[in-house]
mmCIF file of N, CA and C in Angstrom:
data_model
loop_
_atom_site.group_PDB
_atom_site.id
_atom_site.type_symbol
_atom_site.label_atom_id
_atom_site.label_comp_id
_atom_site.label_asym_id
_atom_site.label_seq_id
_atom_site.Cartn_x
_atom_site.Cartn_y
_atom_site.Cartn_z
ATOM 1 N N MET K 1423 -51.342 -43.327 4.396
ATOM 2 C CA MET K 1423 -49.955 -43.644 4.108
ATOM 3 C C MET K 1423 -49.256 -43.949 5.427
ATOM 4 N N LYS K 1424 -48.486 -45.010 5.455
ATOM 5 C CA LYS K 1424 -47.766 -45.380 6.660
ATOM 6 C C LYS K 1424 -46.668 -44.362 6.951
ATOM 7 N N LEU K 1425 -46.289 -44.286 8.218
ATOM 8 C CA LEU K 1425 -45.273 -43.334 8.657
ATOM 9 C C LEU K 1425 -43.974 -43.519 7.879
ATOM 10 N N ARG K 1426 -43.540 -44.770 7.693
ATOM 11 C CA ARG K 1426 -42.284 -45.021 6.969
ATOM 12 C C ARG K 1426 -42.365 -44.462 5.551
ATOM 13 N N ASN K 1427 -43.470 -44.650 4.872
ATOM 14 C CA ASN K 1427 -43.635 -44.143 3.515
ATOM 15 C C ASN K 1427 -43.662 -42.619 3.494
ATOM 16 N N ARG K 1428 -44.278 -42.002 4.506
ATOM 17 C CA ARG K 1428 -44.293 -40.538 4.584
ATOM 18 C C ARG K 1428 -42.890 -39.989 4.792
ATOM 19 N N VAL K 1429 -42.113 -40.657 5.634
ATOM 20 C CA VAL K 1429 -40.733 -40.225 5.883
ATOM 21 C C VAL K 1429 -39.909 -40.345 4.603
ATOM 22 N N ILE K 1430 -40.038 -41.461 3.915
ATOM 23 C CA ILE K 1430 -39.299 -41.647 2.667
ATOM 24 C C ILE K 1430 -39.714 -40.604 1.636
ATOM 25 N N ALA K 1431 -40.995 -40.311 1.534
ATOM 26 C CA ALA K 1431 -41.480 -39.303 0.590
ATOM 27 C C ALA K 1431 -40.933 -37.925 0.940
ATOM 28 N N ALA K 1432 -40.893 -37.589 2.240
ATOM 29 C CA ALA K 1432 -40.370 -36.292 2.669
ATOM 30 C C ALA K 1432 -38.877 -36.185 2.382
ATOM 31 N N VAL K 1433 -38.144 -37.242 2.665
ATOM 32 C CA VAL K 1433 -36.703 -37.253 2.392
ATOM 33 C C VAL K 1433 -36.454 -37.136 0.891
ATOM 34 N N ALA K 1434 -37.222 -37.852 0.099
ATOM 35 C CA ALA K 1434 -37.067 -37.797 -1.352
ATOM 36 C C ALA K 1434 -37.340 -36.390 -1.869
ATOM 37 N N ALA K 1435 -38.406 -35.763 -1.402
ATOM 38 C CA ALA K 1435 -38.751 -34.412 -1.848
ATOM 39 C C ALA K 1435 -37.653 -33.421 -1.473
ATOM 40 N N ALA K 1436 -37.159 -33.509 -0.230
ATOM 41 C CA ALA K 1436 -36.107 -32.594 0.225
ATOM 42 C C ALA K 1436 -34.809 -32.830 -0.537
ATOM 43 N N THR K 1437 -34.494 -34.074 -0.816
ATOM 44 C CA THR K 1437 -33.265 -34.407 -1.538
ATOM 45 C C THR K 1437 -33.313 -33.881 -2.958
ATOM 46 N N ILE K 1438 -34.405 -34.121 -3.644
ATOM 47 C CA ILE K 1438 -34.536 -33.674 -5.026
ATOM 48 C C ILE K 1438 -34.581 -32.158 -5.096
ATOM 49 N N ALA K 1439 -35.296 -31.507 -4.179
ATOM 50 C CA ALA K 1439 -35.362 -30.045 -4.156
ATOM 51 C C ALA K 1439 -33.990 -29.440 -3.887
ATOM 52 N N GLY K 1440 -33.170 -30.128 -3.118
ATOM 53 C CA GLY K 1440 -31.826 -29.632 -2.806
ATOM 54 C C GLY K 1440 -30.797 -29.988 -3.852
ATOM 55 N N GLY K 1441 -31.206 -30.615 -4.940
ATOM 56 C CA GLY K 1441 -30.285 -30.939 -6.013
ATOM 57 C C GLY K 1441 -29.621 -32.289 -5.871
ATOM 58 N N GLY K 1442 -30.103 -33.124 -4.980
ATOM 59 C CA GLY K 1442 -29.511 -34.449 -4.788
ATOM 60 C C GLY K 1442 -30.263 -35.509 -5.554
ATOM 61 N N VAL K 1443 -29.780 -36.725 -5.444
ATOM 62 C CA VAL K 1443 -30.415 -37.872 -6.086
ATOM 63 C C VAL K 1443 -30.728 -38.889 -5.009
ATOM 64 N N LEU K 1444 -31.930 -39.387 -5.003
ATOM 65 C CA LEU K 1444 -32.325 -40.397 -4.034
ATOM 66 C C LEU K 1444 -32.019 -41.760 -4.618
ATOM 67 N N ALA K 1445 -31.168 -42.513 -3.921
ATOM 68 C CA ALA K 1445 -30.816 -43.857 -4.377
ATOM 69 C C ALA K 1445 -31.452 -44.858 -3.433
ATOM 70 N N THR K 1446 -32.144 -45.824 -3.993
ATOM 71 C CA THR K 1446 -32.774 -46.837 -3.154
ATOM 72 C C THR K 1446 -32.096 -48.167 -3.371
ATOM 73 N N GLY K 1447 -32.004 -48.934 -2.315
ATOM 74 C CA GLY K 1447 -31.399 -50.258 -2.403
ATOM 75 C C GLY K 1447 -32.220 -51.235 -1.589
ATOM 76 N N THR K 1448 -32.178 -52.492 -1.917
ATOM 77 C CA THR K 1448 -33.000 -53.479 -1.224
ATOM 78 C C THR K 1448 -32.528 -53.706 0.200
ATOM 79 N N ALA K 1449 -31.241 -53.753 0.420
ATOM 80 C CA ALA K 1449 -30.737 -54.027 1.768
ATOM 81 C C ALA K 1449 -30.624 -52.764 2.599
ATOM 82 N N ALA K 1450 -30.295 -51.663 1.957
ATOM 83 C CA ALA K 1450 -30.026 -50.441 2.697
ATOM 84 C C ALA K 1450 -31.268 -49.598 2.922
ATOM 85 N N GLY K 1451 -32.368 -49.939 2.344
ATOM 86 C CA GLY K 1451 -33.553 -49.092 2.476
ATOM 87 C C GLY K 1451 -33.402 -47.913 1.532
ATOM 88 N N ALA K 1452 -33.315 -46.709 2.052
ATOM 89 C CA ALA K 1452 -33.136 -45.519 1.219
ATOM 90 C C ALA K 1452 -31.852 -44.817 1.622
ATOM 91 N N ALA K 1453 -31.103 -44.393 0.658
ATOM 92 C CA ALA K 1453 -29.855 -43.672 0.907
ATOM 93 C C ALA K 1453 -29.870 -42.378 0.112
ATOM 94 N N ILE K 1454 -29.261 -41.368 0.657
ATOM 95 C CA ILE K 1454 -29.210 -40.073 -0.018
ATOM 96 C C ILE K 1454 -27.788 -39.846 -0.499
ATOM 97 N N ARG K 1455 -27.675 -39.494 -1.766
ATOM 98 C CA ARG K 1455 -26.364 -39.225 -2.354
ATOM 99 C C ARG K 1455 -26.407 -37.820 -2.960
ATOM 100 N N PRO K 1456 -25.589 -36.865 -2.455
ATOM 101 C CA PRO K 1456 -25.601 -35.517 -3.012
ATOM 102 C C PRO K 1456 -25.022 -35.504 -4.423
ATOM 103 N N VAL K 1457 -25.473 -34.565 -5.200
ATOM 104 C CA VAL K 1457 -24.996 -34.405 -6.562
ATOM 105 C C VAL K 1457 -24.322 -33.050 -6.657
ATOM 106 N N ALA K 1458 -23.200 -32.981 -7.354
ATOM 107 C CA ALA K 1458 -22.494 -31.711 -7.519
ATOM 108 C C ALA K 1458 -23.374 -30.734 -8.282
ATOM 109 N N ALA K 1459 -23.266 -29.473 -7.910
ATOM 110 C CA ALA K 1459 -24.030 -28.427 -8.589
ATOM 111 C C ALA K 1459 -23.532 -28.302 -10.019
ATOM 112 N N PRO K 1460 -24.387 -27.835 -10.928
ATOM 113 C CA PRO K 1460 -23.942 -27.668 -12.302
ATOM 114 C C PRO K 1460 -22.754 -26.715 -12.344
ATOM 115 N N ALA K 1461 -21.776 -27.053 -13.147
ATOM 116 C CA ALA K 1461 -20.575 -26.224 -13.231
ATOM 117 C C ALA K 1461 -20.891 -24.912 -13.932
ATOM 118 N N ALA K 1462 -20.441 -23.833 -13.344
ATOM 119 C CA ALA K 1462 -20.591 -22.527 -13.980
ATOM 120 C C ALA K 1462 -19.617 -22.459 -15.146
ATOM 121 N N HIS K 1463 -19.881 -21.563 -16.086
ATOM 122 C CA HIS K 1463 -18.981 -21.422 -17.216
ATOM 123 C C HIS K 1463 -17.628 -20.950 -16.709
ATOM 124 N N VAL K 1464 -16.612 -21.742 -16.957
ATOM 125 C CA VAL K 1464 -15.259 -21.396 -16.550
ATOM 126 C C VAL K 1464 -14.432 -21.292 -17.817
ATOM 127 N N PRO K 1465 -13.957 -20.077 -18.120
ATOM 128 C CA PRO K 1465 -13.152 -19.951 -19.324
ATOM 129 C C PRO K 1465 -11.903 -20.821 -19.238
ATOM 130 N N SER K 1466 -11.460 -21.310 -20.369
ATOM 131 C CA SER K 1466 -10.260 -22.134 -20.380
ATOM 132 C C SER K 1466 -9.052 -21.282 -20.015
ATOM 133 N N ALA K 1467 -7.987 -21.942 -19.611
ATOM 134 C CA ALA K 1467 -6.773 -21.230 -19.232
ATOM 135 C C ALA K 1467 -6.160 -20.537 -20.449
ATOM 136 N N LYS K 1468 -6.503 -20.995 -21.625
ATOM 137 C CA LYS K 1468 -5.989 -20.420 -22.859
ATOM 138 C C LYS K 1468 -6.706 -19.102 -23.138
ATOM 139 N N THR K 1469 -5.961 -18.021 -23.249
ATOM 140 C CA THR K 1469 -6.567 -16.744 -23.629
ATOM 141 C C THR K 1469 -5.871 -16.231 -24.879
ATOM 142 N N ILE K 1470 -6.656 -15.704 -25.771
ATOM 143 C CA ILE K 1470 -6.160 -15.197 -27.039
ATOM 144 C C ILE K 1470 -6.548 -13.730 -27.134
ATOM 145 N N ALA K 1471 -5.621 -12.900 -27.574
ATOM 146 C CA ALA K 1471 -5.890 -11.469 -27.737
ATOM 147 C C ALA K 1471 -6.414 -11.214 -29.148
ATOM 148 N N TYR K 1472 -7.473 -10.411 -29.240
ATOM 149 C CA TYR K 1472 -8.070 -10.059 -30.515
ATOM 150 C C TYR K 1472 -8.232 -8.545 -30.616
ATOM 151 N N GLN K 1473 -8.260 -8.055 -31.858
ATOM 152 C CA GLN K 1473 -8.588 -6.663 -32.128
ATOM 153 C C GLN K 1473 -9.826 -6.642 -33.012
ATOM 154 N N VAL K 1474 -10.742 -5.718 -32.717
ATOM 155 C CA VAL K 1474 -11.978 -5.586 -33.495
ATOM 156 C C VAL K 1474 -11.649 -4.913 -34.824
ATOM 157 N N VAL K 1475 -12.029 -5.548 -35.926
ATOM 158 C CA VAL K 1475 -11.798 -5.017 -37.277
ATOM 159 C C VAL K 1475 -13.112 -5.051 -38.053
ATOM 160 N N GLY K 1476 -13.140 -4.301 -39.145
ATOM 161 C CA GLY K 1476 -14.317 -4.313 -40.006
ATOM 162 C C GLY K 1476 -15.514 -3.578 -39.424
ATOM 163 N N VAL K 1477 -15.265 -2.714 -38.444
ATOM 164 C CA VAL K 1477 -16.329 -1.909 -37.839
ATOM 165 C C VAL K 1477 -15.929 -0.449 -38.013
ATOM 166 N N ARG K 1478 -16.841 0.370 -38.516
ATOM 167 C CA ARG K 1478 -16.540 1.787 -38.748
ATOM 168 C C ARG K 1478 -16.151 2.508 -37.467
ATOM 169 N N LYS K 1479 -15.247 3.475 -37.607
ATOM 170 C CA LYS K 1479 -14.819 4.284 -36.470
ATOM 171 C C LYS K 1479 -16.044 4.963 -35.860
ATOM 172 N N GLY K 1480 -16.137 4.920 -34.540
ATOM 173 C CA GLY K 1480 -17.272 5.500 -33.838
ATOM 174 C C GLY K 1480 -18.431 4.531 -33.636
ATOM 175 N N ARG K 1481 -18.338 3.358 -34.232
ATOM 176 C CA ARG K 1481 -19.394 2.341 -34.095
ATOM 177 C C ARG K 1481 -18.945 1.256 -33.124
ATOM 178 N N GLU K 1482 -19.877 0.394 -32.762
ATOM 179 C CA GLU K 1482 -19.571 -0.702 -31.850
ATOM 180 C C GLU K 1482 -20.047 -2.030 -32.420
ATOM 181 N N LEU K 1483 -19.352 -3.090 -32.029
ATOM 182 C CA LEU K 1483 -19.696 -4.448 -32.418
ATOM 183 C C LEU K 1483 -20.497 -5.070 -31.285
ATOM 184 N N ALA K 1484 -21.662 -5.634 -31.605
ATOM 185 C CA ALA K 1484 -22.497 -6.270 -30.584
ATOM 186 C C ALA K 1484 -21.894 -7.613 -30.176
ATOM 187 N N VAL K 1485 -21.829 -7.837 -28.870
ATOM 188 C CA VAL K 1485 -21.393 -9.112 -28.319
ATOM 189 C C VAL K 1485 -22.674 -9.842 -27.927
ATOM 190 N N ARG K 1486 -22.879 -11.036 -28.500
ATOM 191 C CA ARG K 1486 -24.137 -11.769 -28.348
ATOM 192 C C ARG K 1486 -24.054 -12.881 -27.301
ATOM 193 N N ALA K 1487 -25.192 -13.240 -26.745
ATOM 194 C CA ALA K 1487 -25.265 -14.288 -25.719
ATOM 195 C C ALA K 1487 -24.936 -15.665 -26.276
ATOM 196 N N SER K 1488 -25.172 -15.880 -27.571
ATOM 197 C CA SER K 1488 -24.829 -17.153 -28.203
ATOM 198 C C SER K 1488 -24.335 -16.866 -29.617
ATOM 199 N N ALA K 1489 -23.878 -17.896 -30.286
ATOM 200 C CA ALA K 1489 -23.287 -17.755 -31.617
ATOM 201 C C ALA K 1489 -24.364 -17.596 -32.680
ATOM 202 N N SER K 1490 -25.065 -16.456 -32.641
ATOM 203 C CA SER K 1490 -26.137 -16.187 -33.595
ATOM 204 C C SER K 1490 -26.351 -14.678 -33.702
ATOM 205 N N SER K 1491 -26.646 -14.209 -34.906
ATOM 206 C CA SER K 1491 -26.886 -12.781 -35.106
ATOM 207 C C SER K 1491 -28.203 -12.324 -34.483
ATOM 208 N N THR K 1492 -29.076 -13.262 -34.126
ATOM 209 C CA THR K 1492 -30.354 -12.902 -33.516
ATOM 210 C C THR K 1492 -30.356 -13.073 -32.001
ATOM 211 N N ALA K 1493 -29.232 -13.521 -31.440
ATOM 212 C CA ALA K 1493 -29.148 -13.725 -29.988
ATOM 213 C C ALA K 1493 -29.145 -12.382 -29.259
ATOM 214 N N ARG K 1494 -29.529 -12.429 -28.003
ATOM 215 C CA ARG K 1494 -29.579 -11.242 -27.143
ATOM 216 C C ARG K 1494 -28.183 -10.608 -27.038
ATOM 217 N N THR K 1495 -28.125 -9.275 -27.058
ATOM 218 C CA THR K 1495 -26.862 -8.548 -26.914
ATOM 219 C C THR K 1495 -26.496 -8.458 -25.440
ATOM 220 N N VAL K 1496 -25.267 -8.876 -25.095
ATOM 221 C CA VAL K 1496 -24.811 -8.837 -23.700
ATOM 222 C C VAL K 1496 -23.762 -7.770 -23.467
ATOM 223 N N GLY K 1497 -23.247 -7.171 -24.534
ATOM 224 C CA GLY K 1497 -22.233 -6.127 -24.407
ATOM 225 C C GLY K 1497 -21.817 -5.622 -25.774
ATOM 226 N N HIS K 1498 -20.815 -4.746 -25.777
ATOM 227 C CA HIS K 1498 -20.324 -4.162 -27.025
ATOM 228 C C HIS K 1498 -18.811 -4.051 -26.992
ATOM 229 N N LEU K 1499 -18.218 -3.947 -28.176
ATOM 230 C CA LEU K 1499 -16.794 -3.676 -28.330
ATOM 231 C C LEU K 1499 -16.652 -2.554 -29.346
ATOM 232 N N LYS K 1500 -15.883 -1.529 -29.003
ATOM 233 C CA LYS K 1500 -15.684 -0.397 -29.912
ATOM 234 C C LYS K 1500 -14.790 -0.799 -31.072
ATOM 235 N N ALA K 1501 -14.935 -0.088 -32.188
ATOM 236 C CA ALA K 1501 -14.092 -0.323 -33.360
ATOM 237 C C ALA K 1501 -12.628 -0.152 -32.964
ATOM 238 N N GLY K 1502 -11.783 -1.108 -33.344
ATOM 239 C CA GLY K 1502 -10.358 -1.043 -33.048
ATOM 240 C C GLY K 1502 -9.964 -1.485 -31.652
ATOM 241 N N ALA K 1503 -10.936 -1.779 -30.794
ATOM 242 C CA ALA K 1503 -10.650 -2.189 -29.410
ATOM 243 C C ALA K 1503 -9.971 -3.543 -29.391
ATOM 244 N N THR K 1504 -9.225 -3.803 -28.321
ATOM 245 C CA THR K 1504 -8.652 -5.128 -28.133
ATOM 246 C C THR K 1504 -9.378 -5.812 -26.990
ATOM 247 N N THR K 1505 -9.465 -7.121 -27.079
ATOM 248 C CA THR K 1505 -10.153 -7.916 -26.078
ATOM 249 C C THR K 1505 -9.499 -9.280 -26.007
ATOM 250 N N THR K 1506 -9.954 -10.096 -25.088
ATOM 251 C CA THR K 1506 -9.435 -11.459 -24.993
ATOM 252 C C THR K 1506 -10.550 -12.448 -25.287
ATOM 253 N N GLY K 1507 -10.152 -13.603 -25.749
ATOM 254 C CA GLY K 1507 -11.100 -14.673 -26.041
ATOM 255 C C GLY K 1507 -10.610 -15.969 -25.441
ATOM 256 N N THR K 1508 -11.515 -16.925 -25.375
ATOM 257 C CA THR K 1508 -11.201 -18.218 -24.777
ATOM 258 C C THR K 1508 -10.681 -19.221 -25.795
ATOM 259 N N GLY K 1509 -10.794 -18.900 -27.069
ATOM 260 C CA GLY K 1509 -10.392 -19.838 -28.103
ATOM 261 C C GLY K 1509 -11.536 -20.707 -28.589
ATOM 262 N N ARG K 1510 -12.707 -20.596 -27.946
ATOM 263 C CA ARG K 1510 -13.872 -21.373 -28.371
ATOM 264 C C ARG K 1510 -14.502 -20.703 -29.583
ATOM 265 N N SER K 1511 -14.956 -21.518 -30.535
ATOM 266 C CA SER K 1511 -15.629 -20.978 -31.709
ATOM 267 C C SER K 1511 -16.802 -21.878 -32.083
ATOM 268 N N SER K 1512 -17.784 -21.284 -32.761
ATOM 269 C CA SER K 1512 -18.961 -22.028 -33.170
ATOM 270 C C SER K 1512 -19.665 -21.291 -34.302
ATOM 271 N N HIS K 1513 -19.880 -21.977 -35.406
ATOM 272 C CA HIS K 1513 -20.669 -21.455 -36.532
ATOM 273 C C HIS K 1513 -20.222 -20.064 -36.977
ATOM 274 N N GLY K 1514 -18.922 -19.834 -37.080
ATOM 275 C CA GLY K 1514 -18.417 -18.545 -37.550
ATOM 276 C C GLY K 1514 -18.354 -17.471 -36.485
ATOM 277 N N TYR K 1515 -18.534 -17.840 -35.215
ATOM 278 C CA TYR K 1515 -18.465 -16.900 -34.102
ATOM 279 C C TYR K 1515 -17.355 -17.337 -33.142
ATOM 280 N N VAL K 1516 -16.804 -16.369 -32.421
ATOM 281 C CA VAL K 1516 -15.750 -16.632 -31.445
ATOM 282 C C VAL K 1516 -16.198 -16.074 -30.101
ATOM 283 N N GLU K 1517 -15.884 -16.786 -29.024
ATOM 284 C CA GLU K 1517 -16.243 -16.346 -27.671
ATOM 285 C C GLU K 1517 -15.196 -15.353 -27.172
ATOM 286 N N VAL K 1518 -15.657 -14.163 -26.737
ATOM 287 C CA VAL K 1518 -14.761 -13.106 -26.267
ATOM 288 C C VAL K 1518 -15.351 -12.421 -25.032
ATOM 289 N N LYS K 1519 -14.556 -11.536 -24.449
ATOM 290 C CA LYS K 1519 -15.009 -10.743 -23.310
ATOM 291 C C LYS K 1519 -15.391 -9.350 -23.812
ATOM 292 N N ALA K 1520 -16.612 -8.907 -23.508
ATOM 293 C CA ALA K 1520 -17.097 -7.580 -23.897
ATOM 294 C C ALA K 1520 -16.457 -6.517 -23.010
ATOM 295 N N SER K 1521 -16.623 -5.256 -23.375
ATOM 296 C CA SER K 1521 -16.037 -4.156 -22.602
ATOM 297 C C SER K 1521 -16.618 -4.075 -21.191
ATOM 298 N N ASN K 1522 -17.824 -4.611 -20.979
ATOM 299 C CA ASN K 1522 -18.426 -4.609 -19.644
ATOM 300 C C ASN K 1522 -18.017 -5.829 -18.825
ATOM 301 N N GLY K 1523 -17.133 -6.677 -19.387
ATOM 302 C CA GLY K 1523 -16.640 -7.851 -18.675
ATOM 303 C C GLY K 1523 -17.429 -9.127 -18.893
ATOM 304 N N ARG K 1524 -18.556 -9.034 -19.571
ATOM 305 C CA ARG K 1524 -19.373 -10.227 -19.817
ATOM 306 C C ARG K 1524 -18.797 -11.020 -20.981
ATOM 307 N N ILE K 1525 -18.999 -12.327 -20.939
ATOM 308 C CA ILE K 1525 -18.530 -13.216 -21.988
ATOM 309 C C ILE K 1525 -19.639 -13.397 -23.012
ATOM 310 N N GLY K 1526 -19.288 -13.315 -24.297
ATOM 311 C CA GLY K 1526 -20.275 -13.484 -25.348
ATOM 312 C C GLY K 1526 -19.605 -13.851 -26.663
ATOM 313 N N TRP K 1527 -20.365 -13.765 -27.737
ATOM 314 C CA TRP K 1527 -19.929 -14.227 -29.047
ATOM 315 C C TRP K 1527 -19.995 -13.118 -30.080
ATOM 316 N N VAL K 1528 -18.974 -13.046 -30.953
ATOM 317 C CA VAL K 1528 -18.940 -12.097 -32.067
ATOM 318 C C VAL K 1528 -18.502 -12.835 -33.322
ATOM 319 N N PRO K 1529 -18.861 -12.309 -34.504
ATOM 320 C CA PRO K 1529 -18.436 -12.967 -35.741
ATOM 321 C C PRO K 1529 -16.912 -12.967 -35.869
ATOM 322 N N VAL K 1530 -16.356 -14.072 -36.289
ATOM 323 C CA VAL K 1530 -14.909 -14.195 -36.443
ATOM 324 C C VAL K 1530 -14.389 -13.213 -37.492
ATOM 325 N N LYS K 1531 -15.228 -12.852 -38.467
ATOM 326 C CA LYS K 1531 -14.807 -11.908 -39.507
ATOM 327 C C LYS K 1531 -14.503 -10.522 -38.933
ATOM 328 N N ASN K 1532 -14.995 -10.230 -37.730
ATOM 329 C CA ASN K 1532 -14.763 -8.934 -37.106
ATOM 330 C C ASN K 1532 -13.628 -8.952 -36.082
ATOM 331 N N LEU K 1533 -12.819 -9.999 -36.107
ATOM 332 C CA LEU K 1533 -11.702 -10.101 -35.169
ATOM 333 C C LEU K 1533 -10.422 -10.435 -35.897
ATOM 334 N N ARG K 1534 -9.327 -9.889 -35.388
ATOM 335 C CA ARG K 1534 -8.002 -10.233 -35.871
ATOM 336 C C ARG K 1534 -7.171 -10.606 -34.663
ATOM 337 N N GLN K 1535 -6.557 -11.779 -34.705
ATOM 338 C CA GLN K 1535 -5.745 -12.234 -33.571
ATOM 339 C C GLN K 1535 -4.474 -11.392 -33.507
ATOM 340 N N VAL K 1536 -4.121 -10.927 -32.319
ATOM 341 C CA VAL K 1536 -2.919 -10.119 -32.133
ATOM 342 C C VAL K 1536 -2.033 -10.783 -31.084
ATOM 343 N N GLN K 1537 -0.763 -10.500 -31.154
ATOM 344 C CA GLN K 1537 0.193 -11.026 -30.177
ATOM 345 C C GLN K 1537 0.130 -10.185 -28.920
ATOM 346 N N LYS K 1538 0.120 -10.869 -27.769
ATOM 347 C CA LYS K 1538 0.171 -10.154 -26.498
ATOM 348 C C LYS K 1538 1.580 -9.606 -26.299
ATOM 349 N N LYS K 1539 1.698 -8.452 -25.667
ATOM 350 C CA LYS K 1539 3.008 -7.866 -25.396
ATOM 351 C C LYS K 1539 3.782 -8.775 -24.458
ATOM 352 N N GLY K 1540 5.069 -8.888 -24.691
ATOM 353 C CA GLY K 1540 5.912 -9.703 -23.836
ATOM 354 C C GLY K 1540 6.001 -11.141 -24.298
ATOM 355 N N ARG K 1541 5.430 -11.458 -25.430
ATOM 356 C CA ARG K 1541 5.487 -12.841 -25.936
ATOM 357 C C ARG K 1541 6.401 -12.932 -27.108
#
C-alpha cells in the first residue's frame, strides 16, 4: 500500500473511531468533518406534577425503562407519592421521575395529574 493510501486509511480509522465522518472530494482530497455526539435525553421544559393512585398503601409502583410491563425496572414510586413528568406518553404509559431520580415509564392509569402549588 502506498504511503498516501496508508495515511488516508489511518485518518479514516481515527475519524470514524472518534465519532466523525470522513468526507472525500475530488479537488480537496480527503477532509475530516466532526459530527456532534448523540444528544443525551433532555427532558422538555414542560413539567407536570402527578400523584400515584391505584396502588395499595405500603406498596410501590415500578418505574420501567421503557413503555412496557416487561421492561427493566429502574426505580419505584410509593403509593400516594407525588412526582413530576415530562408530558411524554406512549402506549398507555407516561414518562416520570422515580424516587431515586431516574427517568422511566409508568402506566397512565396509576397517575393523577395534580396542580403545582403556587399556580
